[in-house]
Amino acid sequence: MIINFSNFKLRNELLKVIKEINYIRPTPIQIKCIPLLLNKYDVLGIAKTGSGKTASYVLPILNSITINSLQCLVLVPTRELAIQIKDNFLLFSKYLKFKILSLYGGQKYNIQLSKLKNNPNIIISTPGRLIDYIKRRNLINFNNIKFLVLDEVDEMFCKGFIDDVKFILSNINVKHQTALFSATICNNIKNIIKKFMLFPKEINLLLNKKKFDNIPKNIKQYYCLFYSYNDKINFLINFLEVEKFKAVIIFVKTKSYTLKLSNLLQKKGYNCSSLNGDMNQNLREKNINDLRNGNINILVATDIAARGLDINNVNLVINYDLPIDFKYYIHRIGRTGRANNIGKTILFINKRDIKIVYLLQKKLNIKINKIYPPNKNILLKIRIKKIMNFIEYYINKKNNNDFFYKNILTNILKKYNFINNEKINLILLNFIYDNLFLNKKI
């Protein structure tokens, strides 16, 4: 039997949005969790990243709450995830009148205070900022809470939030539904379940799988060997030149190198920004939204972007520097292949560390194939095509009064016969490419 969202008997306002955004069929976690939450059960959901778990609780919540008071609290480990989940609530509540607020560190108190006084119906928060309001300001009333969601619980424990989570849960004394979502199950999570959940229904989509065997099959993984620093940076630029990507995230090890590498790529003509923990929150949000909206198509980031960043148009992830452990490799490559789209990842690795590739394959039960950097012939064809498109654009551009460009480009066509002769001197071609296509000048 084919299940559609209409089978869940959601309110019409939600079904209307689902149709508008072309949400065709629910994912396995949604098929399992939505009916249980609609029927008032506590739910424990264990599923891999990118499985669609956010909508599996957002839709039942929006279907069940009213606009009278604060009725839903969602706890998350990072500000990026708080923002992302708020966006999901806003998307699906387009035809509803709920007030939705996200709380996290790095945002000014006066902004959050004014919104708190506006009596939100849904709050998405990191534990630390929420505790600050509970202890010092007493502005949050949990007396009408109907839903409590803990998302990415394993990551909250990894970040040392377990005591904060327990403190918050102990301050909610009214009967409510609890939904807990995680990529793994451990003793800390079991303790939370035992103390704060009532006979939860467990949905484990990783059951009978190996510990790390949760990487989507639609992500194609490769590694590329480099031998020197110059090799590494040149290989990166060459891959960016030939790969057909909508958006790419490049992961590096240090905060300073996000800026250095993004500046280098900008000088090469790419629409690129950086993301690291030293940036203020407004700039971080701007750069993430720029990638999501297509204003840029390359983001150079530290592991701050490895979790909680859901951008469906990212179809390429490049591990420029090695991740610190296996878990972060999974989180990094999980930024692509979202919503069952095809994703591709490339891991840069030097010869002495090649054993790490074998360990990754064995530990994660995956296949990482070797890929070679684009050779000169491939680059030549790509560059010819780009130059031709560029020339054609300027010559055929309507109302083009830039006679300098028009004359220069016409002379290039005549002199070097680009259309009929692809055996152009490579040095000359590279010079034209670097100066004409990237820097937009001769």
Short mmCIF file of C-alpha atoms in Angstrom, two decimals:
data_model
loop_
_atom_site.label_atom_id
_atom_site.label_comp_id
_atom_site.label_asym_id
_atom_site.label_seq_id
_atom_site.Cartn_x
_atom_site.Cartn_y
_atom_site.Cartn_z
CA MET A 1 0.00 0.00 0.00
CA ILE A 2 1.34 3.43 -1.00
CA ILE A 3 1.08 5.90 1.86
CA ASN A 4 0.60 9.61 1.22
CA PHE A 5 0.39 12.47 3.71
CA SER A 6 -3.37 12.53 3.21
CA ASN A 7 -3.52 9.11 4.90
CA PHE A 8 -2.53 10.74 8.20
CA LYS A 9 -5.72 12.86 8.31
CA LEU A 10 -3.82 16.07 8.90
CA ARG A 11 -5.62 19.39 8.99
CA ASN A 12 -6.30 20.98 5.61
CA GLU A 13 -3.92 23.89 6.24
CA LEU A 14 -1.02 21.45 6.52
CA LEU A 15 -2.02 19.37 3.51
CA LYS A 16 -2.22 22.54 1.45
CA VAL A 17 1.39 23.44 2.27
CA ILE A 18 2.54 19.85 1.69
CA LYS A 19 1.03 19.98 -1.79
CA GLU A 20 2.54 23.40 -2.55
CA ILE A 21 6.08 22.33 -1.67
CA ASN A 22 5.67 19.07 -3.60
CA TYR A 23 6.18 16.81 -0.61
CA ILE A 24 5.17 13.71 -2.53
CA ARG A 25 5.46 10.82 -0.07
CA PRO A 26 6.49 10.52 3.57
CA THR A 27 9.83 8.98 4.47
CA PRO A 28 10.01 5.74 6.54
CA ILE A 29 10.55 7.63 9.82
CA GLN A 30 7.55 9.85 9.04
CA ILE A 31 5.37 6.87 8.17
CA LYS A 32 6.17 5.30 11.54
CA CYS A 33 6.21 8.35 13.83
CA ILE A 34 3.45 10.66 12.59
CA PRO A 35 0.53 8.27 13.38
CA LEU A 36 1.96 7.49 16.84
CA LEU A 37 2.37 11.14 17.75
CA LEU A 38 -1.09 11.97 16.42
CA ASN A 39 -2.43 9.23 18.69
CA LYS A 40 -0.78 10.74 21.81
CA TYR A 41 2.03 8.22 22.26
CA ASP A 42 5.51 9.07 23.49
CA VAL A 43 7.98 8.22 20.74
CA LEU A 44 11.65 7.29 20.63
CA GLY A 45 12.97 7.64 17.07
CA ILE A 46 16.38 6.28 16.10
CA ALA A 47 17.28 7.25 12.54
CA LYS A 48 20.19 8.44 10.45
CA THR A 49 20.78 12.07 9.53
CA GLY A 50 18.74 13.32 6.57
CA SER A 51 15.94 10.81 7.13
CA GLY A 52 13.18 13.41 7.45
CA LYS A 53 12.72 13.17 11.21
CA THR A 54 12.03 16.90 11.69
CA ALA A 55 8.78 16.80 9.73
CA SER A 56 7.85 13.60 11.56
CA TYR A 57 7.23 15.63 14.71
CA VAL A 58 6.59 19.11 13.27
CA LEU A 59 3.45 17.98 11.42
CA PRO A 60 1.77 16.18 14.39
CA ILE A 61 2.56 19.14 16.66
CA LEU A 62 1.08 21.70 14.28
CA ASN A 63 -1.91 19.42 13.83
CA SER A 64 -2.63 19.23 17.56
CA ILE A 65 -1.78 22.48 19.35
CA THR A 66 -3.81 25.68 19.66
CA ILE A 67 -2.82 29.36 19.70
CA ASN A 68 -3.73 29.99 23.33
CA SER A 69 -0.36 29.53 25.09
CA LEU A 70 3.09 27.93 24.98
CA GLN A 71 2.31 24.33 24.07
CA CYS A 72 5.47 22.94 22.48
CA LEU A 73 9.13 22.94 23.49
CA VAL A 74 11.88 21.55 21.26
CA LEU A 75 15.39 21.14 22.71
CA VAL A 76 18.36 20.97 20.33
CA PRO A 77 22.16 20.95 20.75
CA THR A 78 23.11 23.83 18.41
CA ARG A 79 21.86 27.23 17.33
CA GLU A 80 22.05 26.17 13.68
CA LEU A 81 19.64 23.33 14.33
CA ALA A 82 17.36 25.64 16.32
CA ILE A 83 17.15 28.01 13.36
CA GLN A 84 16.61 25.17 10.91
CA ILE A 85 13.78 23.61 12.92
CA LYS A 86 12.13 27.00 13.37
CA ASP A 87 12.20 27.38 9.58
CA ASN A 88 10.46 24.00 9.26
CA PHE A 89 7.74 25.06 11.68
CA LEU A 90 7.30 28.34 9.81
CA LEU A 91 7.13 26.52 6.47
CA PHE A 92 4.42 24.07 7.47
CA SER A 93 2.43 26.61 9.52
CA LYS A 94 2.07 28.99 6.58
CA TYR A 95 -1.74 28.97 6.81
CA LEU A 96 -1.88 28.79 10.59
CA LYS A 97 -1.40 31.56 13.15
CA PHE A 98 1.14 30.06 15.52
CA LYS A 99 3.88 32.19 17.06
CA ILE A 100 7.21 30.40 16.83
CA LEU A 101 10.40 31.43 18.61
CA SER A 102 13.96 30.10 18.61
CA LEU A 103 16.28 30.77 21.58
CA TYR A 104 20.04 30.31 21.51
CA GLY A 105 23.27 31.92 22.63
CA GLY A 106 24.84 34.65 20.54
CA GLN A 107 21.58 36.51 19.96
CA LYS A 108 20.83 39.68 21.92
CA TYR A 109 18.68 39.25 25.00
CA ASN A 110 16.44 42.22 24.29
CA ILE A 111 15.39 40.71 20.95
CA GLN A 112 14.51 37.37 22.54
CA LEU A 113 12.84 39.03 25.55
CA SER A 114 10.47 41.05 23.39
CA LYS A 115 9.45 37.89 21.52
CA LEU A 116 9.01 35.94 24.75
CA LYS A 117 6.65 38.61 26.04
CA ASN A 118 4.61 38.05 22.88
CA ASN A 119 3.60 34.60 24.26
CA PRO A 120 4.93 32.15 21.65
CA ASN A 121 3.14 28.85 21.06
CA ILE A 122 6.29 26.97 20.09
CA ILE A 123 9.84 27.43 21.40
CA ILE A 124 12.90 25.79 19.87
CA SER A 125 15.93 26.27 22.13
CA THR A 126 19.41 25.18 23.07
CA PRO A 127 19.56 24.01 26.71
CA GLY A 128 21.85 26.73 28.08
CA ARG A 129 19.86 29.71 26.87
CA LEU A 130 16.57 28.18 28.03
CA ILE A 131 17.94 27.54 31.53
CA ASP A 132 19.04 31.17 31.67
CA TYR A 133 15.44 32.30 31.23
CA ILE A 134 14.09 29.65 33.61
CA LYS A 135 16.47 30.63 36.42
CA ARG A 136 16.84 34.38 36.08
CA ARG A 137 13.87 35.82 34.30
CA ASN A 138 10.94 33.51 34.95
CA LEU A 139 9.35 34.45 31.64
CA ILE A 140 8.53 30.95 30.41
CA ASN A 141 5.40 29.22 31.66
CA PHE A 142 5.34 25.46 31.06
CA ASN A 143 1.87 24.93 32.57
CA ASN A 144 0.21 24.29 29.20
CA ILE A 145 2.93 22.28 27.49
CA LYS A 146 1.50 19.50 25.33
CA PHE A 147 4.62 18.46 23.42
CA LEU A 148 8.28 18.13 24.38
CA VAL A 149 10.81 17.14 21.71
CA LEU A 150 14.48 16.35 22.24
CA ASP A 151 16.23 16.33 18.87
CA GLU A 152 19.75 14.95 18.28
CA VAL A 153 19.92 13.79 21.89
CA ASP A 154 23.19 11.94 21.33
CA GLU A 155 24.84 15.20 20.31
CA MET A 156 23.45 16.99 23.38
CA PHE A 157 25.13 14.40 25.56
CA CYS A 158 28.37 14.67 23.58
CA LYS A 159 28.38 18.41 24.23
CA GLY A 160 27.88 17.88 27.96
CA PHE A 161 24.26 19.05 28.14
CA ILE A 162 22.89 16.03 30.02
CA ASP A 163 22.48 17.85 33.35
CA ASP A 164 20.92 20.85 31.60
CA VAL A 165 18.44 18.59 29.83
CA LYS A 166 17.47 16.87 33.09
CA PHE A 167 17.02 20.24 34.82
CA ILE A 168 14.70 21.49 32.07
CA LEU A 169 12.65 18.30 32.02
CA SER A 170 12.24 18.40 35.79
CA ASN A 171 10.69 21.88 35.45
CA ILE A 172 7.87 20.60 33.25
CA ASN A 173 5.36 19.16 35.68
CA VAL A 174 2.26 18.86 33.50
CA LYS A 175 1.22 15.81 31.52
CA HIS A 176 2.58 16.00 27.97
CA GLN A 177 3.83 13.93 25.06
CA THR A 178 7.56 13.44 24.69
CA ALA A 179 9.36 12.67 21.46
CA LEU A 180 13.07 11.87 21.51
CA PHE A 181 15.17 11.57 18.35
CA SER A 182 18.74 10.36 18.10
CA ALA A 183 21.19 8.73 15.69
CA THR A 184 22.33 6.29 18.39
CA ILE A 185 21.07 4.79 21.65
CA CYS A 186 23.23 4.78 24.80
CA ASN A 187 22.88 4.46 28.58
CA ASN A 188 22.39 8.20 29.08
CA ILE A 189 19.48 8.17 26.64
CA LYS A 190 18.03 5.10 28.32
CA ASN A 191 18.10 6.94 31.66
CA ILE A 192 16.18 9.86 30.14
CA ILE A 193 13.62 7.46 28.68
CA LYS A 194 13.14 5.66 31.99
CA LYS A 195 12.71 8.84 34.02
CA PHE A 196 10.84 11.19 31.71
CA MET A 197 8.94 9.14 29.11
CA LEU A 198 5.77 7.07 29.51
CA PHE A 199 5.87 3.68 27.75
CA PRO A 200 7.43 5.14 24.60
CA LYS A 201 6.98 3.50 21.22
CA GLU A 202 10.43 2.84 19.79
CA ILE A 203 11.02 3.35 16.09
CA ASN A 204 14.52 2.16 15.28
CA LEU A 205 15.33 2.36 11.58
CA LEU A 206 18.90 1.26 12.31
CA LEU A 207 17.87 -1.98 13.97
CA ASN A 208 20.01 -5.00 13.06
CA LYS A 209 22.50 -2.76 11.33
CA LYS A 210 26.11 -2.32 12.31
CA LYS A 211 26.87 0.58 14.61
CA PHE A 212 27.97 2.91 11.81
CA ASP A 213 26.09 1.30 8.94
CA ASN A 214 23.74 4.23 8.52
CA ILE A 215 25.21 6.15 5.60
CA PRO A 216 22.74 6.65 2.74
CA LYS A 217 23.46 4.60 -0.37
CA ASN A 218 22.79 7.67 -2.53
CA ILE A 219 26.06 9.27 -1.37
CA LYS A 220 28.96 8.33 -3.64
CA GLN A 221 32.27 8.52 -1.77
CA TYR A 222 35.75 9.06 -3.18
CA TYR A 223 39.26 9.82 -1.98
CA CYS A 224 42.01 11.68 -3.80
CA LEU A 225 45.72 11.33 -3.01
CA PHE A 226 47.90 14.45 -2.86
CA TYR A 227 51.64 14.70 -2.30
CA SER A 228 52.24 18.35 -1.39
CA TYR A 229 50.40 21.47 -0.25
CA ASN A 230 50.45 22.82 -3.80
CA ASP A 231 48.96 19.57 -5.08
CA LYS A 232 46.17 19.82 -2.55
CA ILE A 233 45.07 23.36 -3.38
CA ASN A 234 45.47 22.83 -7.13
CA PHE A 235 43.47 19.61 -7.03
CA LEU A 236 40.69 21.39 -5.12
CA ILE A 237 40.48 24.19 -7.66
CA ASN A 238 40.51 21.72 -10.54
CA PHE A 239 37.73 19.63 -9.01
CA LEU A 240 35.62 22.74 -8.47
CA GLU A 241 36.18 23.60 -12.11
CA VAL A 242 34.89 20.31 -13.51
CA GLU A 243 32.34 19.08 -10.94
CA LYS A 244 28.71 19.90 -11.71
CA PHE A 245 27.61 21.05 -8.27
CA LYS A 246 24.68 23.16 -7.15
CA ALA A 247 26.27 23.86 -3.79
CA VAL A 248 29.36 22.49 -2.08
CA ILE A 249 30.63 22.49 1.50
CA ILE A 250 34.39 22.26 1.95
CA PHE A 251 35.41 21.07 5.42
CA VAL A 252 38.71 22.27 6.88
CA LYS A 253 40.33 21.76 10.27
CA THR A 254 40.84 25.30 11.59
CA LYS A 255 38.80 28.49 11.89
CA SER A 256 41.55 30.61 10.35
CA TYR A 257 41.79 28.41 7.27
CA THR A 258 38.08 28.83 6.50
CA LEU A 259 38.86 32.50 5.87
CA LYS A 260 42.13 31.87 4.05
CA LEU A 261 40.68 29.29 1.67
CA SER A 262 37.42 31.16 1.02
CA ASN A 263 39.40 34.34 0.21
CA LEU A 264 41.59 32.38 -2.19
CA LEU A 265 38.54 30.92 -3.95
CA GLN A 266 36.89 34.33 -4.14
CA LYS A 267 39.99 35.65 -5.91
CA LYS A 268 39.56 32.80 -8.38
CA GLY A 269 36.09 34.09 -9.18
CA TYR A 270 33.95 31.71 -7.10
CA ASN A 271 30.90 32.76 -5.07
CA CYS A 272 32.22 31.60 -1.74
CA SER A 273 31.88 32.32 2.01
CA SER A 274 33.13 30.79 5.23
CA LEU A 275 31.60 29.44 8.44
CA ASN A 276 33.33 29.00 11.79
CA GLY A 277 32.67 29.36 15.50
CA ASP A 278 34.41 32.72 15.85
CA MET A 279 31.88 34.47 13.61
CA ASN A 280 29.02 36.39 15.20
CA GLN A 281 25.63 34.77 14.88
CA ASN A 282 24.23 37.23 12.34
CA LEU A 283 27.10 36.58 9.93
CA ARG A 284 26.82 32.82 10.40
CA GLU A 285 23.11 32.91 9.66
CA LYS A 286 23.69 35.11 6.62
CA ASN A 287 26.30 32.80 5.11
CA ILE A 288 24.14 29.72 5.68
CA ASN A 289 21.12 31.43 4.12
CA ASP A 290 23.26 32.62 1.20
CA LEU A 291 24.18 28.99 0.47
CA ARG A 292 20.58 27.86 0.91
CA ASN A 293 19.23 30.60 -1.39
CA GLY A 294 21.90 30.28 -4.07
CA ASN A 295 23.61 33.64 -3.45
CA ILE A 296 26.80 31.63 -2.98
CA ASN A 297 27.48 28.05 -3.99
CA ILE A 298 30.60 27.27 -1.94
CA LEU A 299 30.89 27.30 1.86
CA VAL A 300 34.23 26.65 3.56
CA ALA A 301 33.50 25.46 7.09
CA THR A 302 34.82 23.83 10.22
CA ASP A 303 32.92 20.97 11.84
CA ILE A 304 30.43 23.51 13.19
CA ALA A 305 28.56 22.77 9.93
CA ALA A 306 28.86 18.99 10.24
CA ARG A 307 25.60 18.58 12.16
CA GLY A 308 22.24 20.27 12.07
CA LEU A 309 22.75 21.92 8.70
CA ASP A 310 20.03 20.86 6.27
CA ILE A 311 20.46 22.37 2.80
CA ASN A 312 18.97 20.17 0.10
CA ASN A 313 20.90 21.74 -2.79
CA VAL A 314 24.29 20.63 -1.40
CA ASN A 315 25.28 17.83 -3.77
CA LEU A 316 29.03 17.86 -3.12
CA VAL A 317 31.04 17.70 0.11
CA ILE A 318 34.83 17.98 0.04
CA ASN A 319 36.81 16.88 3.09
CA TYR A 320 39.79 19.12 2.41
CA ASP A 321 41.20 18.24 5.85
CA LEU A 322 40.67 14.96 7.65
CA PRO A 323 37.88 14.86 10.26
CA ILE A 324 38.90 14.26 13.87
CA ASP A 325 37.14 10.87 14.06
CA PHE A 326 34.80 8.46 12.29
CA LYS A 327 31.68 10.09 13.68
CA TYR A 328 32.53 13.46 12.17
CA TYR A 329 33.17 11.85 8.80
CA ILE A 330 29.59 10.57 8.89
CA HIS A 331 28.22 13.95 9.96
CA ARG A 332 30.19 15.80 7.31
CA ILE A 333 29.17 13.67 4.35
CA GLY A 334 25.60 13.67 5.68
CA ARG A 335 25.33 17.31 4.58
CA THR A 336 24.82 15.99 1.04
CA GLY A 337 22.40 13.40 -0.29
CA ARG A 338 19.56 15.02 1.65
CA ALA A 339 15.92 14.12 0.93
CA ASN A 340 17.09 11.15 -1.19
CA ASN A 341 19.00 13.38 -3.62
CA ILE A 342 22.25 12.09 -5.11
CA GLY A 343 25.33 13.29 -3.25
CA LYS A 344 29.06 13.05 -3.84
CA THR A 345 31.98 13.36 -1.41
CA ILE A 346 35.71 13.67 -1.97
CA LEU A 347 38.25 13.08 0.80
CA PHE A 348 41.69 14.61 0.31
CA ILE A 349 44.39 12.45 1.85
CA ASN A 350 48.19 12.25 1.65
CA LYS A 351 50.07 9.07 0.97
CA ARG A 352 51.24 8.46 4.54
CA ASP A 353 47.64 8.61 5.84
CA ILE A 354 46.12 6.30 3.22
CA LYS A 355 45.50 3.74 5.98
CA ILE A 356 42.76 6.05 7.28
CA VAL A 357 40.72 5.34 4.15
CA TYR A 358 40.96 1.60 4.82
CA LEU A 359 39.96 2.13 8.46
CA LEU A 360 36.97 4.25 7.44
CA GLN A 361 35.82 1.57 5.00
CA LYS A 362 36.16 -1.19 7.57
CA LYS A 363 34.72 0.71 10.53
CA LEU A 364 31.78 2.26 8.67
CA ASN A 365 31.11 -0.66 6.31
CA ILE A 366 31.37 1.61 3.27
CA LYS A 367 33.21 1.77 -0.03
CA ILE A 368 35.40 4.81 -0.78
CA ASN A 369 36.68 4.67 -4.35
CA LYS A 370 39.84 6.32 -5.57
CA ILE A 371 39.40 9.35 -7.80
CA TYR A 372 42.09 11.16 -9.77
CA PRO A 373 42.30 14.94 -10.18
CA PRO A 374 41.11 16.22 -13.57
CA ASN A 375 43.86 15.99 -16.18
CA LYS A 376 44.90 18.71 -18.63
CA ASN A 377 42.73 17.42 -21.46
CA ILE A 378 39.59 17.49 -19.32
CA LEU A 379 40.44 20.97 -18.04
CA LEU A 380 41.13 22.13 -21.59
CA LYS A 381 37.68 21.04 -22.80
CA ILE A 382 35.95 22.57 -19.80
CA ARG A 383 37.80 25.85 -20.20
CA ILE A 384 37.10 26.06 -23.92
CA LYS A 385 33.41 25.55 -23.23
CA LYS A 386 33.35 28.21 -20.53
CA ILE A 387 35.28 30.69 -22.66
CA MET A 388 32.98 30.08 -25.60
CA ASN A 389 29.90 30.63 -23.44
CA PHE A 390 31.44 33.78 -22.04
CA ILE A 391 32.32 35.13 -25.47
CA GLU A 392 28.92 34.23 -26.89
CA TYR A 393 27.19 35.97 -23.98
CA TYR A 394 29.02 39.26 -24.53
CA ILE A 395 28.76 39.28 -28.30
CA ASN A 396 25.05 38.37 -28.35
CA LYS A 397 24.07 40.43 -25.33
CA LYS A 398 21.21 42.75 -26.24
CA ASN A 399 21.84 46.49 -25.93
CA ASN A 400 25.52 45.83 -25.21
CA ASN A 401 27.36 49.15 -25.38
CA ASP A 402 30.64 47.75 -24.07
CA PHE A 403 32.52 48.19 -27.34
CA PHE A 404 35.83 47.36 -25.70
CA TYR A 405 34.71 43.85 -24.77
CA LYS A 406 32.90 43.35 -28.05
CA ASN A 407 35.93 44.27 -30.14
CA ILE A 408 38.35 42.26 -28.02
CA LEU A 409 36.20 39.15 -28.11
CA THR A 410 35.51 39.42 -31.82
CA ASN A 411 39.26 39.66 -32.49
CA ILE A 412 39.87 36.59 -30.30
CA LEU A 413 37.34 34.63 -32.33
CA LYS A 414 38.94 35.62 -35.62
CA LYS A 415 42.54 35.25 -34.54
CA TYR A 416 42.38 31.91 -32.76
CA ASN A 417 39.37 30.34 -34.48
CA PHE A 418 37.94 29.03 -31.17
CA ILE A 419 34.91 27.48 -32.79
CA ASN A 420 36.70 25.18 -35.20
CA ASN A 421 40.06 24.60 -33.55
CA GLU A 422 40.28 23.04 -30.10
CA LYS A 423 44.06 22.49 -30.28
CA ILE A 424 44.83 25.89 -28.85
CA ASN A 425 48.15 26.46 -27.17
CA LEU A 426 47.48 25.50 -23.53
CA ILE A 427 49.50 28.36 -22.07
CA LEU A 428 47.57 30.90 -24.13
CA LEU A 429 44.27 29.27 -23.19
CA ASN A 430 45.11 29.32 -19.48
CA PHE A 431 46.09 32.97 -19.75
CA ILE A 432 42.80 33.88 -21.43
CA TYR A 433 40.83 31.75 -18.96
CA ASP A 434 42.43 33.27 -15.86
CA ASN A 435 42.17 36.84 -17.10
CA LEU A 436 39.00 36.82 -19.14
CA PHE A 437 36.70 34.32 -17.43
CA LEU A 438 37.76 34.64 -13.79
CA ASN A 439 38.81 38.26 -13.53
CA LYS A 440 36.57 39.56 -16.30
CA LYS A 441 39.36 41.53 -17.94
CA ILE A 442 42.15 41.22 -20.55
#
